[in-house]
Short mmCIF file of C-alpha atoms and ligand atoms in Angstrom, two decimals:
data_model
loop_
_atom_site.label_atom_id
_atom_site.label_comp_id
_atom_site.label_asym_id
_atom_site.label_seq_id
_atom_site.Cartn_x
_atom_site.Cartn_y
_atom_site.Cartn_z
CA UNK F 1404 0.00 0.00 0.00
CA UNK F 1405 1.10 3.76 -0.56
CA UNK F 1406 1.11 6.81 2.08
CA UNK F 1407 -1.19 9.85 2.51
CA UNK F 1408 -0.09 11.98 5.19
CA UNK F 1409 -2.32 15.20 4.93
CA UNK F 1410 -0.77 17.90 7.79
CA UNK F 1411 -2.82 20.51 8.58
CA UNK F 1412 -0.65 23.39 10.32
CA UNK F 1413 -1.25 24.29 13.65
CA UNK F 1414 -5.39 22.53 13.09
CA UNK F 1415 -5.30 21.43 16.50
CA UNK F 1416 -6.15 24.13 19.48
CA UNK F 1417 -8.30 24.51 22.62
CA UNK F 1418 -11.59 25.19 23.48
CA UNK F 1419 -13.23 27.90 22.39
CA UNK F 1420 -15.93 30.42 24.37
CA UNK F 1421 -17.48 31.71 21.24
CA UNK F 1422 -18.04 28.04 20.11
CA UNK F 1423 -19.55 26.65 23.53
CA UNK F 1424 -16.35 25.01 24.84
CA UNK F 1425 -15.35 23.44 21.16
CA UNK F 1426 -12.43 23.14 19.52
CA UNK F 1427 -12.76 24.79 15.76
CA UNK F 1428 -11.83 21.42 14.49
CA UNK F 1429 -14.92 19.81 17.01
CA UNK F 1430 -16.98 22.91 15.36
CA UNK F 1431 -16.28 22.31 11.48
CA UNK F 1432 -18.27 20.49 9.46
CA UNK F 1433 -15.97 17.58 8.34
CA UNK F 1434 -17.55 14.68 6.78
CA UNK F 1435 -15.14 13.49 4.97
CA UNK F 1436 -12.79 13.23 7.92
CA UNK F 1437 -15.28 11.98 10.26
CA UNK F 1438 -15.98 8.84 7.82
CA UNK F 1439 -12.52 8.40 7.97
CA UNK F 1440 -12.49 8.57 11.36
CA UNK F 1441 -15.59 6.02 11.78
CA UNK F 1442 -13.78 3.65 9.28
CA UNK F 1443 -10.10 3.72 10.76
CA UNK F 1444 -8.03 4.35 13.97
CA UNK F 1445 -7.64 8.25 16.01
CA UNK F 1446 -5.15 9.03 18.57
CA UNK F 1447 -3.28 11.56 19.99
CA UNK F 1448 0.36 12.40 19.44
CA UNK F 1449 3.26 14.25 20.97
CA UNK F 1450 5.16 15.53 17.61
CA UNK F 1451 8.25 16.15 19.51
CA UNK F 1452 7.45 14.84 23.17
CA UNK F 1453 5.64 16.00 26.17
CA UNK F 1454 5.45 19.53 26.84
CA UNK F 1455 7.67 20.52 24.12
CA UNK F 1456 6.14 23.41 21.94
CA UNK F 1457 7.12 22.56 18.66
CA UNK F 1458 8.06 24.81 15.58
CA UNK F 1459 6.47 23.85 11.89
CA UNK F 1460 10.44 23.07 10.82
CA UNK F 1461 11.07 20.73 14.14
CA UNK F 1462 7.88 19.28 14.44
CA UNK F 1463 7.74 18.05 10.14
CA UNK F 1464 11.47 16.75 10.89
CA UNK F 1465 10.00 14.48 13.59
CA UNK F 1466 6.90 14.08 11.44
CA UNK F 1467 9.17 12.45 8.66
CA UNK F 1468 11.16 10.33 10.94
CA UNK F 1469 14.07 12.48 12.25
CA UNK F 1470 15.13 13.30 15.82
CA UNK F 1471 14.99 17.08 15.98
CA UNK F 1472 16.89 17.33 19.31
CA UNK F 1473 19.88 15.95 17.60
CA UNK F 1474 19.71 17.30 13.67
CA UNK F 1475 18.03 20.46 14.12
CA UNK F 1476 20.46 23.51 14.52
CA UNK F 1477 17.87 26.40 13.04
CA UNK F 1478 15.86 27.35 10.41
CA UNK F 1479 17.69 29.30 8.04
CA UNK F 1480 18.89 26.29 5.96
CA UNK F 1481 15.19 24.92 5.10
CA UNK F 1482 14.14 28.38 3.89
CA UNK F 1483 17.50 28.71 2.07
CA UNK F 1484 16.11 25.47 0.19
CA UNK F 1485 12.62 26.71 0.31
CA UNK F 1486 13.83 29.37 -2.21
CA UNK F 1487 15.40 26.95 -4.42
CA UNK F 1488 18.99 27.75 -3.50
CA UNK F 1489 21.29 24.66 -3.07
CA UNK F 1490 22.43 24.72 1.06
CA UNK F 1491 25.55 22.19 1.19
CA UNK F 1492 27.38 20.50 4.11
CA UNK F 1493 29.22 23.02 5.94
CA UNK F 1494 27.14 25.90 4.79
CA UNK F 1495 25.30 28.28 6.81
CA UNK F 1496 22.29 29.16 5.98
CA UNK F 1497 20.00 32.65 7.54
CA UNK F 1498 16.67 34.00 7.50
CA UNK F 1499 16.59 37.75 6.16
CA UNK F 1500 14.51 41.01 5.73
CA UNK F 1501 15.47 43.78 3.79
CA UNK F 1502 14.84 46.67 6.48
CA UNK F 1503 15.09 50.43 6.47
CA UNK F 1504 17.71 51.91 9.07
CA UNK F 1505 18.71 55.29 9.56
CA UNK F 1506 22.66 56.70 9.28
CA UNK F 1507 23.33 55.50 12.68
CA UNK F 1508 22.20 51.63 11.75
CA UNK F 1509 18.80 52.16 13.76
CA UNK F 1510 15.68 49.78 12.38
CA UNK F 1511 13.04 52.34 11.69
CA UNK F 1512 11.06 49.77 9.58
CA UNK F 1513 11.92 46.03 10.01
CA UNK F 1514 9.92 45.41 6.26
CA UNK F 1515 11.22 48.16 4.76
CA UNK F 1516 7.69 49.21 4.10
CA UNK F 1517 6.54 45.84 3.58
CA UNK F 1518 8.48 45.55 0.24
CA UNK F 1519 7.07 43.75 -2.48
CA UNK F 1520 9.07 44.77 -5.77
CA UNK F 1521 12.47 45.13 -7.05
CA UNK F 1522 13.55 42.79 -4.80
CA UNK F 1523 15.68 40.75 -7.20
CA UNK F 1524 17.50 43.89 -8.17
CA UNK F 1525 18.23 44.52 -4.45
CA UNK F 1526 19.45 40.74 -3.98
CA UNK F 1527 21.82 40.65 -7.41
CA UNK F 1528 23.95 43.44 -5.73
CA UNK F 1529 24.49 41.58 -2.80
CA UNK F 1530 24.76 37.96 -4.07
CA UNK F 1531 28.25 36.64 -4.96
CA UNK F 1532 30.49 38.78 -3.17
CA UNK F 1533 33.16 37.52 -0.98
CA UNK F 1534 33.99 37.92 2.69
CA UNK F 1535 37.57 37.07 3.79
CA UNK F 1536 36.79 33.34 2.17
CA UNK F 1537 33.88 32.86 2.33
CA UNK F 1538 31.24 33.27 -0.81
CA UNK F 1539 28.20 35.04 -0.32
CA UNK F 1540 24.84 33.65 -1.99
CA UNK F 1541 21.83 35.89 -1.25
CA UNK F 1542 18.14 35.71 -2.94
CA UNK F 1543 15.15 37.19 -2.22
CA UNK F 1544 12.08 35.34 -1.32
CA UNK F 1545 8.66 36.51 -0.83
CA UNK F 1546 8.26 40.38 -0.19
CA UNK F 1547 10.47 41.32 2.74
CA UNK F 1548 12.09 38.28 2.74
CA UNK F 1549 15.30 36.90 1.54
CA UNK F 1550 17.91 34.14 2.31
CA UNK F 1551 21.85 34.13 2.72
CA UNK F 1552 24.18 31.32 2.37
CA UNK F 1553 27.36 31.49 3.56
CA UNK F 1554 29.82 28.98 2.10
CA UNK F 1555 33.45 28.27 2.46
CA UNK F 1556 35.93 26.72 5.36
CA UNK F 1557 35.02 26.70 9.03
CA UNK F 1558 31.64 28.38 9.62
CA UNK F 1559 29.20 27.36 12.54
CA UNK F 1560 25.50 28.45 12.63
CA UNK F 1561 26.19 28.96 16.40
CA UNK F 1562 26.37 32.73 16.25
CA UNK F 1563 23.63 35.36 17.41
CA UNK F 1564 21.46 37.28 14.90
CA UNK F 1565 21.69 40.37 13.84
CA UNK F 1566 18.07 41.27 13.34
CA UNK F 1567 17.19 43.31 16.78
CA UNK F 1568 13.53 42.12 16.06
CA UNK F 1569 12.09 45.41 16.73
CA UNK F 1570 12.55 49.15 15.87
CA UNK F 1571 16.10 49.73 17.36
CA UNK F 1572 19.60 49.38 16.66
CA UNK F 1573 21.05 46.82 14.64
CA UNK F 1574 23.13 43.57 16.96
CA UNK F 1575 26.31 42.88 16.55
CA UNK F 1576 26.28 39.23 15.77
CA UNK F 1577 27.92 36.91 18.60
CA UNK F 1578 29.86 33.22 18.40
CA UNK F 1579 28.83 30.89 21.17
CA UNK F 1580 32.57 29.41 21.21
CA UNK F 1581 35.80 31.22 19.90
CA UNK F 1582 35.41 28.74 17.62
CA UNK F 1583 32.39 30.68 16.16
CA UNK F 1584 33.49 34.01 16.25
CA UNK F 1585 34.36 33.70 12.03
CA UNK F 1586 30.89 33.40 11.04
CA UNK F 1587 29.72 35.84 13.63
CA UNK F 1588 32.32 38.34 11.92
CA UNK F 1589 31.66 37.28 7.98
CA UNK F 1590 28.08 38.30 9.02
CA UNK F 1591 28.45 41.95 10.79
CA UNK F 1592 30.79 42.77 7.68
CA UNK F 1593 28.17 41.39 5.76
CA UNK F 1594 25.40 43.45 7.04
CA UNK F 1595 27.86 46.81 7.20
CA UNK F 1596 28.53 46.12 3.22
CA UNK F 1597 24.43 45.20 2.44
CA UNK F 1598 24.06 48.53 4.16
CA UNK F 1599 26.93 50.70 1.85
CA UNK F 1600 25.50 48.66 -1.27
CA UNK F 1601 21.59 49.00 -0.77
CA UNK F 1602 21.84 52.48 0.56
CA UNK F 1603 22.70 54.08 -2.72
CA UNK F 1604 21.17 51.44 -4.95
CA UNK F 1605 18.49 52.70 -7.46
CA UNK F 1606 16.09 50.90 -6.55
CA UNK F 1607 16.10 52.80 -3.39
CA UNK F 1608 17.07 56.22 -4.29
CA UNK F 1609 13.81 56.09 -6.30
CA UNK F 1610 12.04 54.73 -3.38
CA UNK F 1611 13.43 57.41 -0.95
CA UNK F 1612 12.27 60.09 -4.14
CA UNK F 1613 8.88 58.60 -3.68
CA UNK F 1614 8.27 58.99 0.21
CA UNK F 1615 8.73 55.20 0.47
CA UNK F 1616 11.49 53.71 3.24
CA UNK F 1617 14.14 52.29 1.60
CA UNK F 1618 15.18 48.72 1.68
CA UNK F 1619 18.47 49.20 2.54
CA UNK F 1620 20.04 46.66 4.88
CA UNK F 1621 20.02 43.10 4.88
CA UNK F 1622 18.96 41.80 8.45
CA UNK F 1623 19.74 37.91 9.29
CA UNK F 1624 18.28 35.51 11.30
CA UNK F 1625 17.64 31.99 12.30
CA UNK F 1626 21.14 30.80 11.36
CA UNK F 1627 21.26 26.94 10.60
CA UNK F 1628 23.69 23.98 9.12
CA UNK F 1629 21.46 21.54 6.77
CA UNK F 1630 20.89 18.55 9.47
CA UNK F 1631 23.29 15.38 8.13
CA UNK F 1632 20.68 13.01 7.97
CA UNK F 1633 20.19 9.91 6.01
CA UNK F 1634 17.45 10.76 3.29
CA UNK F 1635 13.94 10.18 3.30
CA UNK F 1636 13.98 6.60 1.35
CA UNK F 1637 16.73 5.56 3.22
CA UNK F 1638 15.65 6.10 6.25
CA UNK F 1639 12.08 5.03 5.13
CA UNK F 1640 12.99 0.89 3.62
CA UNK F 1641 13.14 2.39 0.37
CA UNK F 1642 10.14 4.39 0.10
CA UNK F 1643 10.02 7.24 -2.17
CA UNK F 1644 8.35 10.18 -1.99
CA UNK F 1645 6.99 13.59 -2.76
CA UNK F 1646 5.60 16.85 -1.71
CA UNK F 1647 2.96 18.96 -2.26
CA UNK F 1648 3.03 21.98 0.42
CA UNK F 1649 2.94 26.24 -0.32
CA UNK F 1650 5.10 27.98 2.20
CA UNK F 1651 9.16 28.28 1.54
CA UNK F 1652 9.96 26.35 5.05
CA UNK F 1653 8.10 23.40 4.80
CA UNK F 1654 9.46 23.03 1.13
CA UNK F 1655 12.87 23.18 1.81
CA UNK F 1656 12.79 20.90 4.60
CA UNK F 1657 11.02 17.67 1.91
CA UNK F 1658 12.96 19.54 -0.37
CA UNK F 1659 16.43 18.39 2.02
CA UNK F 1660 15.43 15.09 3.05
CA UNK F 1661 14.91 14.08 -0.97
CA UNK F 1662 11.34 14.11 -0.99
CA UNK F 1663 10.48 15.31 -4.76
CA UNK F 1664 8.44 18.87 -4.69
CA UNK F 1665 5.33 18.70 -6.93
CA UNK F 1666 5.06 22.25 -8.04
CA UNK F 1667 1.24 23.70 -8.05
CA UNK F 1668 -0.08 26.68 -9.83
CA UNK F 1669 -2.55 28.55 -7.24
CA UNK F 1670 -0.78 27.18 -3.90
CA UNK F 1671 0.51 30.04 -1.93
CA UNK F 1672 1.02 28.68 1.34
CA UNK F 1673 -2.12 31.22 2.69
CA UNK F 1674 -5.44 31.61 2.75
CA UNK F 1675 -5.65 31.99 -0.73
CA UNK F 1676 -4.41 28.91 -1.51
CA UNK F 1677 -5.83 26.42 -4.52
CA UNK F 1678 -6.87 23.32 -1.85
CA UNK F 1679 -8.50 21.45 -4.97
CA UNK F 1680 -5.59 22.00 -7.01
CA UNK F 1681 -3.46 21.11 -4.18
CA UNK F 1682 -5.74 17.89 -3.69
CA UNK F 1683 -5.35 16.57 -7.64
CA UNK F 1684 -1.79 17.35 -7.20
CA UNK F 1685 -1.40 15.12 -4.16
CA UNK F 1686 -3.90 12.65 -5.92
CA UNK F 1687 -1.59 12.51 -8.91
CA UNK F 1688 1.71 12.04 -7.21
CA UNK F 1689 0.50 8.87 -5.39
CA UNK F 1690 0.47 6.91 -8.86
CA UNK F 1691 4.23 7.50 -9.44
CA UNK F 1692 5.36 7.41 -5.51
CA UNK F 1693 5.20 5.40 -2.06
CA UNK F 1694 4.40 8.55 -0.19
CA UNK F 1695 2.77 11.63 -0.53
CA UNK F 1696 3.37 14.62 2.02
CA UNK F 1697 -0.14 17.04 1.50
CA UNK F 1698 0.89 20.59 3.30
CA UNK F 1699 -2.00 23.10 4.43
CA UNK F 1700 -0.90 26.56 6.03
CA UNK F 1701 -3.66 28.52 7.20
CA UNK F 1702 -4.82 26.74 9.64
CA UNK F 1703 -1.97 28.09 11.75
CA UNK F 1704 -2.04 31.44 10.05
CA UNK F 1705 -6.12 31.70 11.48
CA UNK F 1706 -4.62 30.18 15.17
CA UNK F 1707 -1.91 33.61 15.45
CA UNK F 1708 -4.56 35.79 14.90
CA UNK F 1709 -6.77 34.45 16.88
CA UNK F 1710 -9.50 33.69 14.19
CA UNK F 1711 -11.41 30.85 15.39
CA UNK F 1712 -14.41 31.21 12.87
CA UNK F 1713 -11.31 31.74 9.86
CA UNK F 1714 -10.16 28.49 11.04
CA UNK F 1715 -13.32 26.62 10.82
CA UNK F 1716 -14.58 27.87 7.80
CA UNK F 1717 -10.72 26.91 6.95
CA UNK F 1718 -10.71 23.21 7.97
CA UNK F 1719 -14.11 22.91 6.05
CA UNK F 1720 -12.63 23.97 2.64
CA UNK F 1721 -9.56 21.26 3.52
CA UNK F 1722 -12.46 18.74 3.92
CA UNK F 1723 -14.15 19.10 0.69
CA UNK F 1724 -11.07 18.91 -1.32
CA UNK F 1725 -9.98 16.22 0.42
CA UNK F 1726 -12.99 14.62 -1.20
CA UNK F 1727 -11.02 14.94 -4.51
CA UNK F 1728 -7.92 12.94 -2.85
CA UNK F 1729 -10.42 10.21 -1.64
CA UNK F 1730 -13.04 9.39 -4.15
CA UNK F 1731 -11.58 6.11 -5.43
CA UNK F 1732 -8.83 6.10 -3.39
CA UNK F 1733 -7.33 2.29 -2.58
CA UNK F 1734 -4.71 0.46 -1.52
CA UNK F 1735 -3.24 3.76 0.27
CA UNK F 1736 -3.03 4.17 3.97
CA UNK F 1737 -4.15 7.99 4.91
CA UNK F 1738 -3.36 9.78 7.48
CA UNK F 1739 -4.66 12.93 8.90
CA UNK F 1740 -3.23 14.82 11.62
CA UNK F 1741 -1.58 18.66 12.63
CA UNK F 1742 2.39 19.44 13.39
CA UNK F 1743 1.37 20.87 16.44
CA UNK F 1744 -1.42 23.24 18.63
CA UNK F 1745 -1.84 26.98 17.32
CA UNK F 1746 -4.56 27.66 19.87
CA UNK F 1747 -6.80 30.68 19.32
CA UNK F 1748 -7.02 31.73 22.70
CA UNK F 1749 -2.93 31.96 22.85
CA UNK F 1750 -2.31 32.90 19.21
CA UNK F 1751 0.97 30.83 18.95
CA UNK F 1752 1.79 27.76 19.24
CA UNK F 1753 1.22 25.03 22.72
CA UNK F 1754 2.60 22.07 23.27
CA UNK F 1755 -0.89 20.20 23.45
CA UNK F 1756 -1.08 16.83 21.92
CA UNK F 1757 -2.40 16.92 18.55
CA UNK F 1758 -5.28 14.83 16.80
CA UNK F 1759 -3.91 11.79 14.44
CA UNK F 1760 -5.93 9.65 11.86
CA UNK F 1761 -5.19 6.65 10.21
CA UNK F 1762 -7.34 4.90 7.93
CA UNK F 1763 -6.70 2.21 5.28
CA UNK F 1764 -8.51 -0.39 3.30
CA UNK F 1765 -8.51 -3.52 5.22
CA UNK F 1766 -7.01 -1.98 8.19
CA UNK F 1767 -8.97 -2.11 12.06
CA UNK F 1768 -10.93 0.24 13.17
CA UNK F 1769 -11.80 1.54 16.54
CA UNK F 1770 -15.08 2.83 18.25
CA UNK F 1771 -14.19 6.75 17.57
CA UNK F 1772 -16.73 8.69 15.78
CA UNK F 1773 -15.66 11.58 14.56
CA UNK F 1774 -12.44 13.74 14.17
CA UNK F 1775 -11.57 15.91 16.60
CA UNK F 1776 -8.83 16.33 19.96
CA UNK F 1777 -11.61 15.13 22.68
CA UNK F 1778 -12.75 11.97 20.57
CA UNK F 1779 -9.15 11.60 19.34
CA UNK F 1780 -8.39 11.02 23.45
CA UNK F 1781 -10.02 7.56 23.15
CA UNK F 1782 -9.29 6.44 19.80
CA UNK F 1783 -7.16 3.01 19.32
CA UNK F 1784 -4.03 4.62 18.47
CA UNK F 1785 -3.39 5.56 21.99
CA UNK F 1786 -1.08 8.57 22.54
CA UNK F 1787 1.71 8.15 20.20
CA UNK F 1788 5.16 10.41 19.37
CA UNK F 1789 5.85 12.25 16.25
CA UNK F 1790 9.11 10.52 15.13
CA UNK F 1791 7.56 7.30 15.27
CA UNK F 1792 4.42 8.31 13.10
CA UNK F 1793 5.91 7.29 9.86
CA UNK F 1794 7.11 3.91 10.99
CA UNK F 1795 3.77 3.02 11.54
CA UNK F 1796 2.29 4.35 8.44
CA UNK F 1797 5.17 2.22 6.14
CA UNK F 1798 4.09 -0.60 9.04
CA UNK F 1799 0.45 -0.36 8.08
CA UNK F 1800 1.41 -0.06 4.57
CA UNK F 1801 2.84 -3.37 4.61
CA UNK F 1802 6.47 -1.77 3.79
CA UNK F 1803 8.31 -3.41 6.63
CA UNK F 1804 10.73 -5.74 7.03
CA UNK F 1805 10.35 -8.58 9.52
CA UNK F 1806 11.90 -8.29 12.35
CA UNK F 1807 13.29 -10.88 13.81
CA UNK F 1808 12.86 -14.47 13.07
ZN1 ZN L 2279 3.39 24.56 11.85
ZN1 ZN L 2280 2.73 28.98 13.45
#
């Protein structure tokens, strides 16, 4: 059998007033998941473990078999990848946002006016200079955003950012270790030079012409070495597989562990998103691989700002097209579940259990109902952890060796 694992980011959450003490998942209209539900096997699972608040990037590497505590050293690399650029072994890899800061390297506008064009003229000037020895690789991603590689001898991602995070001067970047202290200074000359180069760049002289701040520093973040991890199929018996998921982070993290990417027109990793498209995609990819990953955002996105009916109405529309994935479906084991809690009520993140639903032709069922974190509490799966969610999928799927005599 093949491998469905639909995430749903940040789905799970707490109760809500507004909904008399439901969760928006216990408050959708889901039929689709609740005959799956019916039909298969709920549970509860600890991505990470107990109490642990999880990130999207840790939480999928424990999702797809990896030990976060060990591999993960921050995020940078996965939305270096996310971006298409290649992030190597020994490379360190940063979050960025072109910012506005005055003559005295104060942030006046962390998103340079939220940014959304010329962007790949304001990368090109910055992207293939050299520091000292080290090669600079620098590309802009969605508005604000942008990523930096640095590549060469004897980096460490265990330096401090540079981004302040708020209106206020920019940080000097720190090494943990004197063993550190080179990438720590490869990236404050780095963000002194973005500053000289953007500052009198065209692109923001007209800007500064036009009232608009100008995007003229280059602030990291999130520095990260690509985890050294055995890939997907090998870690998996040999399964292959493939992704279908919108936002940069996600992406680059299949897109490291050798998952294939399935590109989608209309899937922006938001609320705008093309679920149906998304759906076929997903539906598509399972005749030429073992295991599809099928990525929805904005079920977290609803959770941070606190938009309990968003997220229903949300989790309804990744229902139906789920429809599309299951009409016909066979010979696949599916599962349903969230990479962690973006409550509501706390508009981040929690470290509550999330929902988890298997279902499969042939396979047991249990006496759950429906689909949602209270029923989910007495479902036959039990309370399980993250990392050991796929080995029960390719288990279920028939994909495992005996072991043992
Ligand atoms: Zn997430
Ligand atoms: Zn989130």
């Amino acid at each position: 059998m093949k491998i469905l694992l639909v995430i749903c980011d940040g789905m799970a959450d707490r109760p809500v007033e507004a909904f008399k003490g439901m969760t928006p998942l216990e408050a959708a209209e889901v039929p689709n998941m609740d005959r799956l539900a019916r039909e298969g096997q709920t549970g509860l699972m600890d991505v990470i473990a107990p109490g642990i608040v999880p990130g999207s990037d840790t939480a999928h590497l424990a999702l797809l078999g990896y030990d976060p505590m060990v591999v993960y050293t921050g995020r940078g690399p996965f939305e270096a990848a996310g971006e298409g650029v290649e992030v190597r072994k020994g490379d360190v890899a940063f979050r960025c946002n072109f910012a506005t800061v005055d003559a005295k390297m104060h942030v006046t506008d962390r998103r340079a006016g939220r940014i959304s064009s010329d962007t790949d003229k304001l990368a090109s000037a910055l992207n293939g200079m050299k520091i000292e020895d080290i090669d600079i690789i620098f590309k802009q991603g969605v508005d604000h955003r942008a990523v930096l590689v640095l590549r060469g001898p004897g980096l460490s991602p265990w330096v401090s950012a540079v981004d302040p995070h708020h209106e206020g001067k920019v940080l000097v970047s720190r090494g943990l270790e004197p063993e550190d202290e080179k990438t720590a200074r490869i990236l404050n000359e780095f963000t002194k030079r973005s500053y000289e180069i953007l500052n009198k760049h065209p692109v923001n002289i007209e800007r500064v012409r036009v009232g608009k701040p100008p995007a003229n520093i280059a602030l990291a973040r999130g520095p990260g070495s690509p985890p050294e991890v055995p890939s997907f199929t090998e870690q998996h018996n040999g399964l292959n597989g493939a992704a279908v998921v919108g936002i940069s982070l996600v992406r680059g993290l299949c897109s490291l562990s050798g998952l294939e990417i399935i590109p989608v027109k209309g899937a922006t990793g938001s609320t705008d998103t093309d679920l149906v498209a998304k759906a076929k995609a997903a539906k598509k990819a399972l005749t030429t691989h073992d295991f599809v990953l099928l990525h929805f955002k904005a079920p977290d996105l609803y959770g941070h700002d606190g938009d309990a009916r968003g997220k229903v109405a949300f989790i309804e529309k990744i229902d139906g097209a789920l429809k599309k994935v299951l009409d016909g479906l066979s010979d696949t084991v599916v599962c349903i579940t969230a990479d962690h809690s973006t409550p509501c009520s706390l508009k981040d993140h929690a470290s509550d259990p999330v929902p988890v639903l298997v279902w499969g032709t042939g396979l047991r069922h249990d006496s759950t109902e429906c689909f949602n974190e209270l029923e989910a509490a007495s479902g036959g799966l039990g309370h399980i952890r993250g990392n050991e969610l796929m080995q029960m999928l390719s288990g279920l799927a028939g994909r495992n060796p005996k072991f043992g005599a």
